[in-house]
Amino acid sequence: MANESRTIVEQQKGGSVGEDSLTIVDNRTGREYVLPIVDGTIRATDLRQIAGPDGDHGLMSYDPAYLNTASCRSAITYIDGDAGILRYRGYPIEQVAEQASFLETAYLLLEGELPTAAELRRWQDDVRTHTYVHTNVQKFLEGFRYDAHPMGMLLGAVGALSTFYPDAKTVTDPANRYLQRVRLIAKLPTIAAYIFRHSRGLPYVLPRNDLSYIGNFVNMTFEIGGRHEPNPVLQRALEILLILHADHEQNCSTSAVRGVGSSHVDLYSAVSAGIAALYGPLHGGANEAVLRMLDRIGDKENVPAFIEEVKAGKGRLMGFGHRVYKSYDPRAKLIKQVADQVFAETGLNPKLEIALELERIALEDDYFVSRKLYPNVDFYSGLIYQAMGYPTDYFTVLFAVGRLPGWIAQWEEMLTDPETKIARPRQVYTGPDRRDFVPLDRRG
Ligand code: ACO
């Protein structure tokens, strides 16, 4: 029996049992299956041929949080979580953060190569041409309450852009996709800045296309009475932070963009799904949660008691831990350097002392060491954003502005991958078996 089934599978795969294969014996039936291994993976659909004794629909893999499931092939970002390595298109994050501008990084992620000087000029010009938003977007934002959460406003406003650009539905046309990509990268800082002004009751400041991408964004947020003195150290620090957030392979929000985009909805709707995912405190919302945690702790001397609470399961140490990094997040390392530069300009953020003490104790404590919990990108970023003058509930908006090129690059890659189909996971049904409907007057 075993040999018989082995032959069938080998014939299906058109070859003999090679080294790059996995032999599975189904102890329910005694049948043996040989599955090819490609790029360190087996195909979950290959498991379907493994049917039980009752001839069921075949075996599925069960992985509710995608702990060990590759959902796509991607050439954009490489992470080695054990070694603390992050690369964009092969380039180490440390080099990109030190040497590239944000738009140059966006180009690299989107096009796969660093731009030449002429390509970069054209890309910057394209983006500059689209920074204005329809004035109805302002009216739309005015509909939000004065205390609306900035991320709620952002996801609503970006989703609404799909109604301003109905041509974006043509997702199969590369030229059209390029246009939408440029529009969204150009307009997101404008919308983000309008949201900032809305929260503070300040009049909107129109984009200034003589300024850099970051310079324009900062000006739109902080200009008062037609004046703003740019601080080059803080602007470069913000640019580095946005570069560090620009892509992070198949995280929760990127998977949301890919999954929603796989239905062929327009880019704006797909990205608003990513913004919604990012909003959550276990993902991008952690930078806000870190600041609220530091506020709650209040003083360095309360840190040991707080750590004990975390260890007792009464909450998490926000900004610590990562699904992929099981060593120091390389972005957190770079952010600490940026923090030094920023605090030299703005003066120390008093909460830094609490954060440093939390990190010191946690990195020595067996609870965190044994679980390989290290500071992630969000642990220090909030302190820097606060020193720059951004309110706590605005931090995740800055993360979204940074992550946008990654979301779009992944969306583009998903749409152009011949293997892409609409995302549709399977389930293990655990509900009741068939039963007859009970009319209301006969229920308990
Ligand atoms: N504080 C205390 N304990 C933690 C923390 C933390 N921050 N993170 C994980 N743990 C513990 C868990 O309780 C669990 O312990 P157990 O094995 O005794 O049950 C163990 O470490 C493994 O944790 P999981 O939740 O299984 O890890 P997962 O990979 O699912 O979660 C996550 C990763 C969501 C980032 C988690 O570490 C966390 O909640 N961190 C705090 C929130 C945060 O900072 N999020 C930002 C992540 S970076 C980003 O998205 C931009």
Coordinates of N, CA and C in Angstrom, one line a residue, residues 119-242:
E119 N 16.5 59.7 -12.3 CA 15.2 59.0 -11.8 C 14.7 59.6 -10.5
L120 N 15.6 59.9 -9.6 CA 15.2 60.5 -8.3 C 14.5 61.8 -8.6
R121 N 15.1 62.7 -9.5 CA 14.5 64.0 -9.8 C 13.1 63.8 -10.3
R122 N 12.9 62.9 -11.2 CA 11.6 62.7 -11.8 C 10.6 62.2 -10.8
W123 N 11.0 61.3 -9.9 CA 10.2 60.7 -8.9 C 9.8 61.8 -7.9
Q124 N 10.7 62.7 -7.5 CA 10.4 63.8 -6.6 C 9.4 64.8 -7.3
D125 N 9.7 65.0 -8.5 CA 8.8 66.0 -9.3 C 7.4 65.4 -9.4
D126 N 7.3 64.1 -9.7 CA 6.0 63.4 -9.8 C 5.2 63.6 -8.5
V127 N 5.9 63.3 -7.4 CA 5.3 63.4 -6.0 C 4.9 64.8 -5.7
R128 N 5.8 65.8 -6.1 CA 5.5 67.2 -5.8 C 4.3 67.7 -6.5
T129 N 4.0 67.1 -7.7 CA 2.9 67.6 -8.5 C 1.5 67.2 -7.9
H130 N 1.5 66.3 -6.9 CA 0.3 65.7 -6.4 C 0.0 66.0 -4.9
T131 N 0.7 66.9 -4.3 CA 0.6 67.1 -2.9 C -0.7 67.7 -2.4
Y132 N -1.4 68.5 -3.3 CA -2.7 69.1 -2.9 C -3.8 68.0 -2.9
V133 N -4.7 68.2 -2.0 CA -5.9 67.4 -1.9 C -7.1 68.2 -2.3
H134 N -8.1 67.5 -2.8 CA -9.4 68.2 -3.2 C -9.9 68.9 -1.9
T135 N -10.4 70.1 -2.1 CA -10.9 70.9 -0.9 C -12.0 70.2 -0.2
N136 N -12.7 69.3 -0.9 CA -13.7 68.5 -0.2 C -13.1 67.6 0.9
V137 N -11.8 67.2 0.7 CA -11.2 66.4 1.8 C -11.2 67.2 3.1
Q138 N -10.9 68.5 3.0 CA -10.9 69.4 4.2 C -12.3 69.3 4.8
K139 N -13.3 69.5 4.0 CA -14.7 69.5 4.5 C -15.0 68.2 5.2
F140 N -14.5 67.1 4.5 CA -14.7 65.8 5.1 C -14.1 65.7 6.5
L141 N -12.9 66.2 6.6 CA -12.2 66.1 7.9 C -12.9 67.0 8.9
E142 N -13.5 68.1 8.5 CA -14.2 69.0 9.4 C -15.4 68.3 10.1
G143 N -15.9 67.2 9.4 CA -17.0 66.4 10.0 C -16.6 65.6 11.2
F144 N -15.3 65.4 11.5 CA -14.9 64.7 12.6 C -15.0 65.6 13.9
R145 N -15.3 64.9 15.0 CA -15.3 65.7 16.3 C -13.9 66.2 16.6
Y146 N -13.9 67.3 17.4 CA -12.6 67.9 17.7 C -11.6 66.9 18.4
D147 N -12.2 65.9 19.1 CA -11.3 65.0 19.8 C -11.2 63.6 19.2
A148 N -11.5 63.5 17.9 CA -11.5 62.3 17.1 C -10.0 61.8 17.1
H149 N -9.9 60.4 17.3 CA -8.5 59.9 17.3 C -7.9 60.1 15.9
P150 N -6.7 60.6 15.8 CA -6.1 60.9 14.5 C -6.0 59.6 13.6
M151 N -5.8 58.5 14.1 CA -5.8 57.3 13.3 C -7.2 56.9 12.7
G152 N -8.2 57.2 13.5 CA -9.5 57.0 13.0 C -9.8 57.9 11.8
M153 N -9.3 59.2 12.0 CA -9.5 60.1 10.9 C -8.7 59.7 9.7
L154 N -7.5 59.2 9.9 CA -6.6 58.9 8.8 C -7.2 57.8 8.0
L155 N -7.7 56.7 8.7 CA -8.2 55.6 7.9 C -9.4 56.0 7.1
G156 N -10.3 56.8 7.7 CA -11.5 57.3 7.1 C -11.1 58.1 5.8
A157 N -10.2 59.1 6.0 CA -9.8 60.0 4.9 C -9.2 59.3 3.8
V158 N -8.3 58.3 4.1 CA -7.6 57.6 3.0 C -8.6 56.7 2.3
G159 N -9.5 56.1 3.0 CA -10.6 55.3 2.4 C -11.4 56.1 1.5
A160 N -11.7 57.4 1.9 CA -12.5 58.3 1.2 C -11.9 58.7 -0.1
L161 N -10.5 58.7 -0.2 CA -9.9 59.1 -1.4 C -10.3 58.2 -2.6
S162 N -10.7 57.0 -2.3 CA -11.2 56.1 -3.4 C -12.3 56.7 -4.2
T163 N -13.1 57.6 -3.4 CA -14.3 58.2 -4.1 C -13.9 59.4 -4.9
F164 N -12.7 60.0 -4.6 CA -12.2 61.1 -5.4 C -11.5 60.6 -6.7
Y165 N -11.0 59.4 -6.6 CA -10.2 58.9 -7.8 C -10.8 57.5 -8.2
P166 N -12.0 57.5 -8.8 CA -12.7 56.3 -9.2 C -11.8 55.5 -10.2
D167 N -10.9 56.2 -10.9 CA -10.1 55.5 -11.9 C -9.2 54.5 -11.3
A168 N -9.0 54.7 -9.9 CA -8.1 53.8 -9.2 C -8.6 52.3 -9.2
K169 N -9.8 52.1 -9.6 CA -10.3 50.8 -9.7 C -9.6 49.9 -10.7
T170 N -9.0 50.6 -11.7 CA -8.3 49.8 -12.8 C -7.0 49.3 -12.3
V171 N -7.0 48.3 -11.4 CA -5.8 47.9 -10.7 C -4.9 47.1 -11.7
T172 N -5.5 46.6 -12.8 CA -4.7 45.8 -13.7 C -3.8 46.6 -14.6
D173 N -3.9 47.9 -14.6 CA -3.2 48.8 -15.5 C -1.9 49.4 -14.8
P174 N -0.7 49.0 -15.2 CA 0.5 49.5 -14.5 C 0.6 51.0 -14.5
A175 N 0.2 51.7 -15.6 CA 0.4 53.1 -15.6 C -0.6 53.7 -14.6
N176 N -1.8 53.2 -14.5 CA -2.8 53.7 -13.5 C -2.3 53.4 -12.1
R177 N -1.7 52.2 -11.9 CA -1.2 52.0 -10.5 C -0.1 53.0 -10.2
Y178 N 0.7 53.3 -11.1 CA 1.8 54.3 -10.8 C 1.2 55.6 -10.4
L179 N 0.2 56.0 -11.2 CA -0.5 57.3 -10.8 C -1.1 57.3 -9.4
Q180 N -1.7 56.2 -9.1 CA -2.3 56.2 -7.7 C -1.2 56.1 -6.6
R181 N -0.2 55.4 -6.9 CA 1.0 55.3 -6.0 C 1.5 56.7 -5.7
V182 N 1.7 57.5 -6.8 CA 2.3 58.9 -6.7 C 1.3 59.7 -5.9
R183 N 0.0 59.6 -6.3 CA -1.0 60.4 -5.6 C -1.0 60.2 -4.1
L184 N -1.0 58.9 -3.7 CA -1.1 58.6 -2.3 C 0.1 59.0 -1.5
I185 N 1.3 58.7 -2.1 CA 2.5 59.1 -1.4 C 2.6 60.6 -1.2
A186 N 2.1 61.3 -2.2 CA 2.1 62.8 -2.2 C 1.1 63.3 -1.2
K187 N -0.1 62.7 -1.1 CA -1.2 63.3 -0.4 C -1.2 62.9 1.1
L188 N -0.6 61.7 1.4 CA -0.7 61.3 2.8 C -0.2 62.3 3.8
P189 N 1.0 62.9 3.5 CA 1.5 63.9 4.5 C 0.5 65.1 4.6
T190 N -0.1 65.5 3.5 CA -1.0 66.6 3.5 C -2.2 66.3 4.4
I191 N -2.8 65.1 4.2 CA -3.9 64.6 5.0 C -3.5 64.5 6.5
A192 N -2.3 63.9 6.7 CA -1.8 63.7 8.1 C -1.7 65.1 8.8
A193 N -1.1 66.0 8.0 CA -0.9 67.4 8.6 C -2.3 68.1 8.9
Y194 N -3.3 67.9 8.0 CA -4.6 68.5 8.2 C -5.2 67.9 9.5
I195 N -5.0 66.6 9.7 CA -5.5 65.9 10.9 C -4.9 66.5 12.1
F196 N -3.6 66.8 12.1 CA -2.9 67.4 13.2 C -3.5 68.7 13.5
R197 N -3.8 69.5 12.4 CA -4.3 70.9 12.6 C -5.8 70.8 13.1
H198 N -6.5 69.8 12.6 CA -7.9 69.7 13.0 C -8.0 69.4 14.5
S199 N -7.1 68.5 15.0 CA -7.1 68.2 16.4 C -6.8 69.4 17.3
R200 N -6.0 70.3 16.8 CA -5.7 71.5 17.6 C -6.5 72.7 17.2
G201 N -7.5 72.5 16.3 CA -8.3 73.7 16.0 C -7.6 74.7 15.2
L202 N -6.5 74.3 14.5 CA -5.7 75.3 13.7 C -6.1 75.3 12.3
P203 N -6.0 76.4 11.6 CA -6.4 76.4 10.1 C -5.4 75.6 9.4
Y204 N -5.9 74.9 8.3 CA -5.0 74.1 7.5 C -3.9 74.9 6.8
V205 N -2.8 74.3 6.6 CA -1.7 75.0 5.9 C -1.5 74.2 4.6
L206 N -1.5 74.9 3.5 CA -1.4 74.3 2.2 C 0.0 73.8 1.9
P207 N 0.1 72.7 1.1 CA 1.5 72.2 0.8 C 2.4 73.3 0.1
R208 N 3.7 73.2 0.4 CA 4.6 74.1 -0.2 C 5.6 73.2 -1.0
N209 N 5.4 73.3 -2.4 CA 6.2 72.4 -3.2 C 7.6 72.8 -3.5
D210 N 8.0 73.9 -2.9 CA 9.5 74.3 -2.9 C 10.2 73.6 -1.8
L211 N 9.5 73.0 -0.9 CA 10.2 72.3 0.2 C 10.4 70.8 -0.1
S212 N 11.2 70.2 0.7 CA 11.4 68.7 0.6 C 10.2 68.0 1.1
Y213 N 10.1 66.7 0.8 CA 8.9 65.9 1.3 C 8.7 66.1 2.8
I214 N 9.8 65.9 3.6 CA 9.7 66.0 5.0 C 9.6 67.5 5.4
G215 N 10.3 68.3 4.8 CA 10.2 69.8 5.1 C 8.8 70.3 5.0
N216 N 8.2 69.9 3.9 CA 6.8 70.3 3.6 C 5.9 69.8 4.7
F217 N 6.0 68.5 5.0 CA 5.2 67.9 6.0 C 5.3 68.6 7.4
V218 N 6.5 68.9 7.8 CA 6.8 69.6 9.1 C 6.2 71.0 9.0
N219 N 6.3 71.6 7.9 CA 5.8 73.0 7.7 C 4.3 73.0 7.8
M220 N 3.6 72.0 7.2 CA 2.2 71.9 7.2 C 1.7 71.7 8.6
T221 N 2.5 71.0 9.4 CA 2.0 70.7 10.8 C 2.3 71.9 11.7
F222 N 3.5 72.5 11.6 CA 3.9 73.4 12.7 C 3.8 74.9 12.3
E223 N 3.6 75.2 11.0 CA 3.6 76.6 10.6 C 2.5 77.4 11.4
I224 N 2.8 78.6 11.9 CA 1.9 79.4 12.6 C 2.0 80.8 12.0
G225 N 0.9 81.4 11.6 CA 0.9 82.7 11.0 C 1.8 82.9 9.9
G226 N 1.9 81.9 9.0 CA 2.8 81.9 7.8 C 4.3 81.7 8.1
R227 N 4.6 81.4 9.4 CA 6.1 81.3 9.7 C 6.3 79.9 10.4
H228 N 7.5 79.4 10.0 CA 8.0 78.2 10.7 C 9.5 78.1 10.5
E229 N 10.3 78.1 11.5 CA 11.7 78.0 11.4 C 12.1 76.5 11.4
P230 N 12.5 76.0 10.3 CA 12.8 74.5 10.3 C 14.1 74.2 11.1
N231 N 14.0 73.1 11.8 CA 15.2 72.7 12.6 C 15.8 71.5 11.8
P232 N 16.9 71.6 11.1 CA 17.4 70.5 10.2 C 17.7 69.3 11.0
V233 N 18.1 69.3 12.3 CA 18.4 68.1 13.0 C 17.1 67.3 13.3
L234 N 16.1 68.1 13.7 CA 14.8 67.4 14.0 C 14.2 66.8 12.7
Q235 N 14.3 67.6 11.6 CA 13.8 67.1 10.3 C 14.5 65.9 9.8
R236 N 15.8 65.8 9.9 CA 16.5 64.6 9.5 C 16.2 63.5 10.4
A237 N 16.0 63.8 11.7 CA 15.6 62.7 12.7 C 14.3 62.1 12.3
L238 N 13.3 63.0 12.0 CA 12.0 62.5 11.6 C 12.1 61.7 10.3
E239 N 12.9 62.1 9.4 CA 13.1 61.4 8.1 C 13.7 60.0 8.4
I240 N 14.7 59.9 9.3 CA 15.3 58.6 9.6 C 14.2 57.7 10.2
L241 N 13.4 58.3 11.1 CA 12.4 57.5 11.8 C 11.4 56.9 10.7
L242 N 11.0 57.8 9.7 CA 10.1 57.3 8.7 C 10.8 56.2 7.8

